[in-house]
Amino acid sequence: MNTCLNWSFDHNYHQEANCDYEKKLFEYLEHNEQYSVESPLLHYAILPNFRFDHKCPKIQNQDEMTVGELEIWREKKEDFIFYQVKYEDSTSGSKVLLEFKVHHDRRRTMVPAMKITRSAVHEETVRFRVENGKPILDIGDFSYCTDEYQSDNQQDLIQIYSLIDSIGDSLVDSSPFTLVDKSGQMFENCRLTSIGRDKIRLRGREEELTGYCLVGTGYPPSYWWVDTAGRVIIVSTILLTYVLG
Amino acid sequence: MNRMNILFVSTDEMSFDALSCHGNPYVSTPNMDELLGNGCSFENSYCTDPVCAPARGSWMTGLYSSETGLSFNDGSLHEDIPDLGEILSKGGYYAAHSGKWHVLGREIDRGFHVLYDGKRKILASSAEIYDNMITVEAVNFLNRYDGDRPFFLQAHYVNPHDVCELLHSYEDSGKKIADLVTLGVIPEEELPPLPPNFDYDKRETVLQIVCRRKEGALIHEKIRRAVEQWTEQEWRCYLWQYYRYVEKTDKELGCLLNALKASRFRENTVVIFTVDHGEGCAKHRMFQKFTLYEESIKVPFCIATYGNDIPIKKGWVDRKHYVSGVDIVKTVCDIAGIEAPEHAQGFSAFPYATGQEGKGREFAYVESNLFGRAIIKALYKLITEYKPNQEADNDRINGKSHELGRCQLFDLEQDPYETKNIAGEHEKIVKEYLGYLEEMEQELHQREIPNEKGQKVLKEWSKAIDEYWNHLATE
């Protein structure tokens, strides 16, 4: 097996008896060569970080360790990049399809509109838009502001999944931004910090990774690791790890 | 007026003072603040037992945890006790549930229409995965419900309970909590300071020592060992992260409440908001709950409305009355115009919210870790414990069958952070408060823990606590 994992995505200690987090993580990492910063599709497997006696998600064996997947399709058309994102996980039961576009600029600033098709219990199409800086959801003829306290702060709007393409040193220490997640919620004052470099052994050689920490108002730390080819290969939140592969 | 709809929303593991409107400058909770501003907020609000399943069992039954069979997270609700869903359904309401349940031993759908409880069922935790779906399905309900019956919708969020997962991640791993300042993620001045009661009076109950403090603690020993190594700055980083989880919940809750405001139910819906229990937040150098200190047992509680038809006093802070999680059943029944079950404890808090006088109580009563008890009555708070009795039935723990252990007394007016145990200097007050405890016990119909697993834990705990008392006797 590999050497020690970085603390920010080392969840080896929190396994059910028949599961091996590190082995699963590397199963994906070892086979992700087809994805490049230029390829139209990025595919991430979602692994549970496991948490002791809180039995959800209760995963019994290695085969069940992939609890979800995230597919990010992007296509450049004129001054915009169009994104189609498919997210699903077998724990919440949530399936979400997102369609949005971003400006072809350094930060991939979002055009403030997004189509969300989601299902867990009911399938529905929801449209996200921003009015006077506030997020609005339109569900058929029912519209409501999801966060009346969102300030009209003029911060750049960045969709969480386009961050996959823009993350890097140029976003570090730059002005705070407002993040839009897959539900259309907005998180102000987000900032990205470089947390240094680490190495992992991949395909028989050492690969250097650069780590970033993302935080914001209402947004607990998540850790993003980028390889030398500029690909985000691991994102670790408190409960889940997204791994490219 | 038509019978009122009721929206019961809760968060998990959130102390009374984790809200901006309760004076906390290190967290931003505009949506919860607004909710409290649209109704009557109770300052003397306590959970019945500071851990998820017992506290939630009380919400759903109107009984204290020593009466439900759910005295701790390994217990099980007695089959014959009706839950709030059943009570409301019989009373003509459409009772719907989205979110965390954790009333062990009871299927949600016995009384409720289940809107959402996860594909892998929500147990105790995992807000990151579930909370947004709890909102989505609750909003869907508000958007689609067109039944003839008034509704009771409960949306029980999991966050900020994910802070427990953060803590669990340090168990046995040799990892320390990320020092976000040293990493350069946040400036030091953004960290909340350590609370004034980070250092605490060590004269605690044996129960607290055995459950939480000593080597081999009964509850979360592995986390205890991990946090023992933390520097003060690392404790502060834990606080900083906790507040981000609080803010995350505030956003979910705001999303649901804004959907209510935009819906046709705005005028005729009462919103009840509370929390199952608090969070240690480094106070008394504690993490999580399971203690009888204020940070663990004192929780927000409000009754509000966004419309103008229901005569709830808006922006009102009630500092006079004691309310408890056990009051949920009677409060909901009162609002719904349904007779509460005869066995239900507590009082309806609804009259206070509408400016009327209610029956009320003179003091708050809280149970914890099977043997722990607290009585809160201005101006003091008594924390005490019963010793396990190997000869008697430890299922029903009270002053008739069990010997009293240690007492802690705090002057909540002079010492709101509970830093000095004054029990030794105020025997008369201790006696007076023990009298309230005896009074309370006369009202209880304590029952055994019905499940094998619960019985096993009860025996193990009794033995461990007993051994510590024996160890003290030989010192």
XYZ file of C-alpha atoms in Angstrom:
720
model
C 0.000 0.000 0.000
C 0.970 3.622 -0.217
C 2.728 5.660 2.370
C 0.780 7.723 4.863
C -2.063 9.740 3.436
C -2.234 13.439 4.054
C -4.139 14.207 7.284
C -6.857 16.046 5.375
C -7.992 12.923 3.529
C -6.680 10.181 5.757
C -9.799 8.289 6.776
C -8.155 4.941 7.201
C -8.877 4.798 10.885
C -12.602 5.066 10.545
C -13.498 1.965 8.632
C -15.992 -0.782 8.985
C -14.307 -4.159 9.345
C -14.420 -5.250 5.707
C -13.543 -1.942 4.108
C -10.239 -0.414 3.130
C -10.510 3.278 2.365
C -6.972 3.729 1.126
C -7.204 0.764 -1.223
C -10.431 2.109 -2.705
C -9.024 5.604 -3.035
C -6.064 4.340 -4.996
C -8.179 2.066 -7.165
C -9.601 5.269 -8.607
C -6.454 7.347 -8.548
C -4.481 4.699 -10.413
C -6.975 4.742 -13.265
C -7.692 8.408 -13.835
C -5.260 9.113 -16.654
C -8.033 9.582 -19.192
C -9.143 12.738 -17.428
C -7.205 15.903 -18.141
C -7.851 19.578 -17.561
C -8.837 19.730 -21.221
C -11.123 16.706 -21.410
C -14.834 17.440 -21.608
C -15.691 15.055 -18.774
C -14.369 14.616 -15.278
C -15.650 11.733 -13.205
C -15.362 11.584 -9.448
C -16.263 8.667 -7.244
C -17.678 9.542 -3.844
C -16.339 7.600 -0.886
C -17.629 7.806 2.667
C -15.113 8.897 5.265
C -16.969 6.686 7.794
C -17.606 7.757 11.283
C -17.543 5.175 13.990
C -20.778 4.315 15.729
C -22.811 6.780 13.714
C -23.793 4.080 11.327
C -24.694 6.099 8.303
C -23.694 5.552 5.677
C -23.498 1.935 6.769
C -21.206 0.268 4.298
C -20.572 -3.417 4.789
C -17.830 -4.239 2.318
C -15.380 -2.950 -0.235
C -17.843 -3.196 -3.109
C -20.260 -0.834 -1.397
C -17.655 1.809 -0.711
C -18.494 3.940 -3.696
C -21.576 5.692 -2.379
C -21.983 8.074 -5.242
C -20.611 9.726 -8.303
C -20.109 13.133 -9.727
C -19.775 13.779 -13.448
C -18.763 17.189 -14.666
C -19.152 17.931 -18.367
C -17.919 21.234 -19.715
C -17.846 22.786 -23.119
C -16.493 26.120 -24.240
C -18.737 28.129 -26.538
C -17.668 31.645 -27.426
C -17.148 33.613 -24.192
C -18.743 31.062 -21.921
C -18.129 27.601 -20.608
C -21.244 25.478 -20.312
C -21.429 22.961 -17.500
C -23.580 19.916 -17.063
C -23.137 18.208 -13.735
C -24.631 14.950 -12.578
C -24.476 14.147 -8.880
C -25.935 11.161 -7.139
C -25.388 9.395 -3.878
C -26.973 6.278 -2.496
C -27.083 7.550 1.081
C -29.326 10.564 0.712
C -30.902 9.013 -2.387
C -30.413 12.322 -4.110
C -29.956 12.592 -7.878
C -29.225 16.028 -9.238
C -28.579 17.299 -12.745
C -27.286 20.854 -13.030
C -26.956 23.060 -16.061
C -25.236 26.426 -15.814
C -22.670 28.548 -17.573
C -19.686 30.537 -16.452
C -17.595 33.291 -17.978
C -14.384 32.224 -19.540
C -12.330 34.204 -17.068
C -9.737 33.294 -14.478
C -12.250 32.651 -11.711
C -14.929 31.070 -13.893
C -17.469 33.547 -12.566
C -20.945 32.187 -12.823
C -23.758 33.604 -14.901
C -26.358 33.761 -12.112
C -28.809 31.191 -13.386
C -28.924 27.429 -13.051
C -31.322 24.681 -13.987
C -31.584 22.035 -11.300
C -33.324 18.766 -12.008
C -33.437 16.741 -8.845
C -35.063 13.697 -7.405
C -35.013 11.720 -4.229
C -38.690 11.312 -3.517
C -40.162 13.579 -6.211
C -38.556 14.493 -9.483
C -38.729 18.180 -10.185
C -37.066 20.911 -12.154
C -36.071 23.998 -10.257
C -34.628 27.181 -11.644
C -32.099 29.127 -9.643
C -31.592 32.804 -10.273
C -30.255 35.811 -8.415
C -32.289 38.938 -7.873
C -30.740 41.939 -6.113
C -28.005 39.643 -4.905
C -30.445 37.180 -3.372
C -30.985 33.577 -4.462
C -34.421 32.755 -5.822
C -35.746 29.301 -6.606
C -38.603 28.863 -9.057
C -40.400 25.549 -8.728
C -43.106 25.665 -11.359
C -45.187 28.694 -10.418
C -43.954 28.687 -6.812
C -41.057 31.080 -6.270
C -39.226 31.957 -3.126
C -36.028 33.547 -1.948
C -33.954 30.890 -0.247
C -31.843 33.339 1.719
C -33.212 36.804 2.413
C -30.085 37.699 4.362
C -27.743 37.198 1.463
C -26.196 40.625 1.034
C -25.799 42.273 -2.335
C -22.072 42.207 -1.744
C -20.842 42.298 -5.343
C -18.632 39.309 -4.656
C -17.946 37.105 -7.649
C -20.358 34.210 -7.885
C -18.620 30.877 -8.300
C -20.351 27.568 -8.768
C -18.774 24.900 -6.577
C -18.222 22.499 -9.486
C -16.551 25.020 -11.756
C -14.050 25.547 -8.970
C -12.624 22.235 -10.168
C -11.350 24.179 -13.185
C -10.319 27.433 -11.575
C -8.762 26.328 -8.324
C -5.130 27.192 -8.043
C -2.755 29.722 -6.668
C -4.445 32.535 -8.579
C -7.533 32.170 -6.391
C -5.545 32.161 -3.191
C -5.497 35.440 -1.294
C -7.715 37.032 -3.897
C -10.930 38.762 -2.972
C -13.576 36.622 -1.270
C -16.251 35.093 -3.446
C -19.766 33.738 -3.060
C -20.144 30.046 -3.666
C -23.250 28.477 -5.194
C -23.830 24.840 -4.317
C -25.862 22.174 -6.077
C -29.045 23.139 -4.255
C -28.750 26.799 -5.232
C -27.702 27.943 -1.788
C -25.190 30.765 -1.652
C -22.284 30.994 0.770
C -20.672 34.379 1.146
C -17.118 35.335 2.002
C -15.556 32.157 0.701
C -11.816 32.080 0.408
C -9.221 29.623 -0.647
C -5.926 29.100 1.134
C -2.965 27.092 0.042
C -2.114 24.561 2.729
C 1.114 23.344 1.193
C 2.284 20.402 -0.795
C 2.383 16.676 -0.238
C 3.376 13.616 -2.195
C 1.617 10.384 -2.962
C 2.898 7.390 -4.864
C 0.915 6.812 -8.049
C 1.585 4.456 -10.912
C 5.001 3.665 -9.522
C 6.207 7.202 -9.127
C 5.880 10.057 -6.700
C 3.268 12.619 -7.548
C 3.355 16.052 -5.984
C 0.056 17.518 -4.897
C -0.840 21.032 -3.871
C -3.490 21.418 -1.203
C -6.082 24.113 -0.702
C -8.594 24.750 2.026
C -11.948 26.305 1.193
C -13.970 28.038 3.930
C -16.724 30.635 4.066
C -19.716 31.818 6.039
C -21.719 28.669 6.705
C -19.123 26.676 4.836
C -16.949 24.421 7.007
C -13.465 23.580 5.728
C -13.076 21.310 2.720
C -9.705 20.284 1.370
C -8.840 20.212 -2.328
C -5.756 18.549 -3.783
C -4.429 19.375 -7.238
C -1.792 17.358 -9.095
C 0.999 18.744 -11.260
C -1.213 18.424 -14.343
C -3.630 20.895 -12.733
C -6.334 18.315 -12.057
C -8.254 18.309 -8.790
C -7.849 14.665 -7.846
C -9.159 14.615 -4.272
C -11.684 16.756 -2.439
C -12.339 15.908 1.173
C -15.203 17.245 3.248
C -16.150 16.151 6.721
C -18.127 13.123 5.576
C -17.180 12.443 1.969
C -14.141 12.137 -0.258
C -14.415 12.885 -3.971
C -11.746 11.130 -5.957
C -11.014 11.568 -9.655
C -11.178 8.273 -11.468
C -60.288 30.805 12.395
C -59.489 27.475 10.793
C -57.459 25.082 12.845
C -53.867 26.201 12.724
C -51.118 24.408 10.857
C -47.993 23.684 12.818
C -44.416 23.594 11.585
C -42.055 22.089 14.134
C -38.424 22.706 13.174
C -35.394 21.659 15.117
C -31.647 21.612 14.872
C -29.338 19.206 16.647
C -26.587 19.906 19.162
C -26.996 23.658 19.353
C -26.646 25.547 22.614
C -28.825 28.477 23.615
C -25.986 30.931 23.115
C -24.943 29.638 19.686
C -27.234 32.213 18.058
C -26.272 35.744 17.063
C -29.465 37.087 18.624
C -28.401 35.578 21.937
C -25.322 37.759 21.882
C -22.796 35.538 20.142
C -20.588 37.631 17.822
C -18.684 34.630 16.425
C -21.550 33.142 14.465
C -24.078 34.484 11.974
C -27.630 33.122 12.293
C -29.908 35.709 10.656
C -32.660 33.249 9.792
C -33.011 31.804 13.267
C -32.740 35.320 14.696
C -35.584 36.431 12.460
C -37.674 33.457 13.493
C -37.226 34.282 17.153
C -38.111 37.880 16.362
C -41.406 36.734 14.906
C -42.541 35.128 18.088
C -42.056 34.482 21.727
C -38.635 33.174 22.653
C -38.091 31.493 25.995
C -34.915 32.246 27.854
C -35.377 29.526 30.484
C -35.622 26.605 28.113
C -34.144 23.213 28.874
C -34.009 19.871 27.162
C -35.244 16.872 29.145
C -32.014 14.938 28.757
C -28.920 16.163 26.897
C -28.557 13.451 24.299
C -30.403 12.848 21.038
C -32.649 9.818 21.524
C -33.841 10.611 25.071
C -34.531 14.262 24.215
C -36.372 13.348 21.016
C -38.292 10.637 22.828
C -39.579 13.346 25.161
C -40.583 15.588 22.233
C -42.603 12.791 20.726
C -44.250 11.465 23.907
C -44.473 14.226 26.494
C -42.593 12.046 28.962
C -39.222 12.296 30.666
C -36.547 9.877 29.561
C -36.810 7.715 32.692
C -40.453 7.152 31.709
C -40.052 6.324 28.026
C -37.498 3.512 28.061
C -35.160 5.844 26.185
C -32.936 6.916 29.065
C -29.952 7.015 26.788
C -29.038 6.384 23.158
C -29.159 2.608 23.599
C -32.659 2.467 25.060
C -35.927 1.818 23.266
C -39.304 3.506 23.410
C -42.025 1.428 25.042
C -44.415 0.003 22.483
C -47.564 1.174 24.258
C -46.666 4.878 24.424
C -48.313 6.792 21.578
C -46.168 9.257 19.685
C -47.090 12.751 18.621
C -47.858 11.620 15.077
C -50.437 9.162 16.342
C -51.934 11.696 18.740
C -52.268 14.299 15.997
C -53.592 11.880 13.396
C -56.327 10.795 15.782
C -57.069 14.456 16.381
C -57.688 15.106 12.698
C -54.283 16.421 11.646
C -52.109 15.369 8.748
C -48.800 14.624 10.477
C -45.736 14.686 8.227
C -42.071 14.132 8.959
C -38.856 15.098 7.180
C -35.436 14.536 8.721
C -33.839 12.993 11.743
C -36.012 10.852 13.967
C -33.801 8.901 16.391
C -36.671 7.785 18.568
C -35.281 4.305 18.914
C -37.750 1.448 19.054
C -40.409 3.315 17.105
C -40.948 3.354 13.346
C -41.665 6.869 12.110
C -44.534 5.763 9.914
C -46.539 4.449 12.841
C -47.725 8.023 13.372
C -46.309 10.138 10.582
C -46.398 10.361 6.824
C -42.711 10.128 6.045
C -41.631 12.729 3.520
C -37.936 12.070 3.847
C -35.640 10.144 6.166
C -32.787 9.244 3.848
C -32.266 6.379 1.460
C -29.880 4.864 3.935
C -31.962 5.854 6.927
C -30.840 8.819 8.960
C -29.746 7.679 12.388
C -27.795 10.136 14.470
C -25.678 12.084 12.088
C -24.443 13.026 8.588
C -25.981 16.443 8.071
C -23.724 17.104 5.095
C -25.486 14.316 3.240
C -29.051 14.716 4.442
C -29.870 18.251 5.549
C -30.556 19.747 2.162
C -32.876 16.902 1.220
C -34.763 17.470 4.473
C -35.387 21.020 3.263
C -36.238 19.957 -0.273
C -38.943 17.519 0.808
C -40.357 19.826 3.486
C -40.580 22.641 0.910
C -42.182 20.219 -1.524
C -44.796 19.472 1.086
C -45.562 23.166 1.601
C -45.803 23.613 -2.138
C -48.014 20.601 -2.801
C -50.161 19.939 0.235
C -53.804 20.437 -0.580
C -55.458 18.166 1.961
C -58.569 19.049 3.902
C -56.937 18.473 7.236
C -54.668 20.999 8.946
C -51.077 19.815 8.913
C -48.346 19.261 11.418
C -45.027 19.204 9.597
C -41.849 18.429 11.473
C -38.481 19.104 9.857
C -35.670 17.893 12.053
C -32.251 18.986 10.827
C -29.077 17.130 11.692
C -26.586 19.990 11.842
C -24.671 21.335 13.686
C -24.304 17.730 14.839
C -21.613 17.168 12.167
C -19.223 18.711 14.661
C -19.436 15.310 16.366
C -18.087 13.715 13.196
C -15.255 16.209 13.231
C -14.484 15.102 16.791
C -14.806 11.421 15.943
C -12.290 11.839 13.161
C -9.558 12.289 15.769
C -10.316 9.017 17.541
C -7.335 6.687 17.458
C -6.001 8.299 14.312
C -3.155 10.146 15.955
C -4.378 13.193 14.043
C -4.841 16.504 15.774
C -7.512 18.991 14.856
C -6.419 21.186 11.973
C -4.914 24.364 13.352
C -6.485 26.679 10.811
C -4.469 29.673 12.004
C -1.106 27.985 11.619
C -2.226 26.671 8.239
C -2.998 30.258 7.254
C -6.679 29.558 6.554
C -7.989 32.138 9.020
C -6.363 34.926 11.000
C -6.042 34.356 14.729
C -8.435 37.208 15.495
C -11.256 35.294 13.791
C -11.093 32.521 16.346
C -13.609 32.728 19.159
C -11.891 33.084 22.519
C -11.932 30.257 25.002
C -15.005 30.502 27.192
C -14.601 32.000 30.675
C -15.333 28.581 32.162
C -12.769 26.637 30.165
C -11.175 26.002 33.548
C -13.767 24.550 35.845
C -14.406 23.591 39.445
C -13.269 19.973 39.711
C -15.737 19.175 42.479
C -18.087 17.373 40.117
C -20.408 14.427 40.495
C -18.922 10.957 40.304
C -21.239 10.312 37.375
C -19.651 13.160 35.413
C -16.160 11.946 36.276
C -16.846 8.339 35.306
C -18.805 9.187 32.175
C -16.692 12.037 30.839
C -13.503 12.825 32.718
C -11.490 9.884 33.886
C -9.262 7.571 31.925
C -11.576 4.958 30.463
C -14.573 7.324 30.483
C -17.856 5.606 29.646
C -18.755 8.116 26.957
C -16.478 8.929 24.016
C -13.268 7.950 25.752
C -11.375 8.010 22.469
C -12.339 11.609 21.800
C -11.533 12.516 25.411
C -8.039 11.156 24.902
C -7.648 13.079 21.646
C -8.800 16.455 22.954
C -6.657 16.061 26.054
C -3.722 16.787 23.748
C -5.218 19.936 22.253
C -3.653 23.335 22.747
C -5.873 26.272 23.619
C -5.662 27.418 19.999
C -6.838 24.021 18.808
C -9.839 24.197 21.143
C -10.602 27.564 19.600
C -10.345 26.070 16.092
C -12.925 23.482 17.131
C -15.225 26.326 18.230
C -14.654 28.158 14.958
C -15.626 25.084 12.954
C -18.637 24.412 15.162
C -20.020 27.843 14.341
C -19.709 27.163 10.612
C -21.950 24.118 11.078
C -24.410 26.296 12.988
C -24.419 28.752 10.083
C -24.956 25.950 7.618
C -28.063 24.873 9.506
C -29.239 28.447 9.643
C -29.197 28.541 5.850
C -31.237 25.340 5.538
C -33.705 26.491 8.117
C -33.960 29.891 6.438
C -34.662 28.230 3.115
C -37.574 26.268 4.596
C -38.959 29.233 6.521
C -38.776 31.461 3.451
C -40.734 28.833 1.523
C -43.348 28.924 4.290
C -43.483 32.712 4.044
C -43.994 32.501 0.297
C -46.616 29.786 0.579
C -50.370 30.049 1.112
C -49.842 28.730 4.651
C -48.006 31.811 5.900
C -50.902 33.321 7.829
C -52.271 30.246 9.507
C -49.135 28.418 10.579
C -47.490 28.371 13.986
C -43.772 27.645 13.951
C -42.220 25.908 16.927
C -38.447 25.856 17.000
C -36.162 24.161 19.470
C -33.077 21.944 19.739
C -32.655 18.475 21.217
C -29.636 19.475 23.347
C -26.648 21.774 23.400
C -22.933 21.381 22.734
C -20.025 21.571 25.158
C -18.214 24.281 23.158
C -15.090 23.994 25.342
C -17.047 25.145 28.381
C -15.954 23.159 31.413
C -13.379 21.806 28.942
C -16.126 19.669 27.435
C -17.040 18.616 23.932
C -20.436 17.312 22.827
C -23.267 16.994 25.353
C -24.053 14.429 28.096
C -23.462 16.893 30.946
C -25.841 18.902 33.091
C -24.065 22.218 32.609
C -25.955 25.014 30.887
C -24.150 24.674 27.544
C -25.385 21.106 27.284
C -28.974 21.445 28.522
C -30.104 25.008 27.820
C -31.526 25.320 24.303
C -33.425 27.818 22.164
C -37.225 27.445 22.188
C -39.649 29.716 20.436
C -43.226 29.824 19.217
C -43.647 32.124 16.241
C -45.716 32.988 13.217
C -44.905 34.931 10.065
C -48.470 36.006 9.546
C -50.680 38.429 11.416
C -53.718 36.253 12.060
C -52.407 34.271 14.994
C -52.049 36.450 18.093
C -48.519 35.431 19.042
C -46.472 38.137 20.725
C -43.754 38.984 18.264
C -40.303 39.957 19.416
C -41.169 38.890 22.918
C -38.571 37.307 25.192
C -40.084 35.362 28.069
C -37.681 35.416 31.003
C -40.252 34.312 33.553
C -41.340 30.813 32.688
C -39.435 27.570 32.529
C -40.093 25.515 29.424
C -38.839 22.049 28.626
C -38.651 19.619 25.725
C -41.305 17.627 27.539
C -43.733 20.486 26.821
C -43.788 19.901 23.069
C -46.687 17.428 23.170
C -48.947 19.597 25.315
C -47.999 22.744 23.422
C -48.727 21.163 20.050
C -51.982 19.654 21.295
C -53.010 23.025 22.713
C -52.357 24.772 19.388
C -54.142 21.976 17.526
C -57.122 22.010 19.855
C -56.603 18.365 20.719
C -56.713 16.873 24.171
C -53.231 15.731 25.164
C -52.899 12.187 26.493
C -53.527 11.983 30.212
C -50.105 10.550 30.896
C -48.245 13.431 29.217
C -46.049 15.546 31.465
C -45.367 19.219 31.066
C -47.403 22.243 30.155
C -48.467 24.069 27.070
C -46.194 27.019 26.415
C -48.651 28.437 23.887
C -50.522 30.658 26.371
C -47.257 32.448 27.247
C -46.610 33.046 23.573
C -49.998 34.706 23.205
C -49.696 36.801 26.342
C -51.925 34.640 28.528
C -51.006 33.022 31.785
C -50.609 29.283 31.680
C -50.261 26.579 34.276
C -46.496 26.465 34.138
C -43.881 25.083 36.443
C -41.759 26.480 39.234
C -38.518 24.874 38.143
C -36.919 22.920 35.313
C -35.987 19.283 35.738
C -33.403 17.482 33.628
C -32.144 13.897 33.645
C -28.835 12.702 32.268
C -26.825 9.513 31.876
C -29.440 7.513 33.791
C -28.294 8.608 37.260
C -27.844 12.383 36.843
C -30.415 15.009 37.776
C -30.595 18.802 37.650
C -33.064 21.257 39.117
C -32.983 24.815 37.826
C -34.931 27.458 39.693
C -33.988 31.065 40.110
C -31.437 31.844 41.289
C -29.712 28.511 41.646
C -29.056 25.256 39.892
C -28.532 21.941 41.579
C -26.751 19.109 39.797
C -26.823 15.812 41.587
C -26.685 12.073 41.058
C -27.927 8.796 42.425
C -25.552 6.003 43.270
C -26.218 2.750 41.470
C -27.845 0.251 43.757
C -26.731 -3.262 42.940
C -29.421 -4.650 45.233
C -32.272 -2.715 43.691
C -33.797 -2.150 40.309
C -31.603 0.355 38.486
C -34.327 0.786 35.888
C -36.232 3.101 38.146
C -33.729 5.453 39.655
C -35.062 7.817 42.288
C -34.713 8.952 45.883
C -36.849 6.151 47.253
C -34.609 3.354 46.124
C -31.268 5.008 45.537
C -28.820 6.843 47.697
C -27.899 10.354 46.688
C -24.320 10.971 45.573
C -22.570 14.296 45.256
C -24.175 17.684 44.736
C -23.066 20.705 42.756
C -24.792 23.997 43.389
C -24.329 27.077 41.231
C -25.571 30.601 41.681
C -26.709 31.256 38.125
C -27.076 34.982 38.703
C -23.644 35.610 40.197
C -21.925 32.775 38.374
C -23.738 32.110 35.091
C -20.790 30.116 33.769
C -21.012 27.646 36.657
C -17.410 28.003 37.722
C -17.809 27.609 41.487
C -19.604 24.764 43.179
C -21.085 26.329 46.301
C -22.964 23.260 47.539
C -20.727 22.956 50.613
C -21.455 26.516 51.704
C -25.208 26.432 51.131
C -26.561 23.243 52.625
C -29.955 24.802 53.216
C -30.386 25.689 49.566
C -29.196 22.249 48.517
C -31.819 20.728 50.802
C -34.493 22.992 49.390
C -33.598 21.985 45.827
C -33.482 18.312 46.742
C -37.035 18.858 47.948
C -37.972 20.021 44.425
C -36.357 16.903 43.044
C -38.436 14.756 45.384
C -41.537 16.702 44.360
C -40.746 16.065 40.709
C -40.168 12.375 41.243
C -43.654 12.016 42.660
C -44.968 13.053 39.249
C -42.899 10.518 37.332
C -44.015 7.102 36.185
C -40.606 5.606 35.667
C -40.344 2.436 33.655
C -37.749 -0.163 32.844
C -35.536 -0.017 29.776
C -37.286 -2.566 27.575
C -34.507 -3.772 25.300
C -31.657 -6.161 25.911
C -28.973 -3.830 24.592
C -30.168 -1.035 26.859
C -30.215 -3.357 29.849
C -26.689 -4.483 29.099
C -25.391 -0.905 28.984
C -27.273 -0.044 32.154
C -25.567 -2.929 33.964
C -22.142 -1.990 32.632
C -22.541 1.632 33.612
C -23.906 0.782 37.046
C -20.932 -1.466 37.659
C -18.379 1.114 36.503
C -19.920 3.899 38.573
C -20.192 1.637 41.582
C -16.562 0.645 41.264
C -15.519 4.281 41.280
C -17.515 4.930 44.433
C -15.804 1.912 46.019
C -12.451 3.216 44.866
C -13.194 6.568 46.518
C -14.169 4.811 49.735
C -10.822 3.053 49.927
C -8.744 6.157 49.187
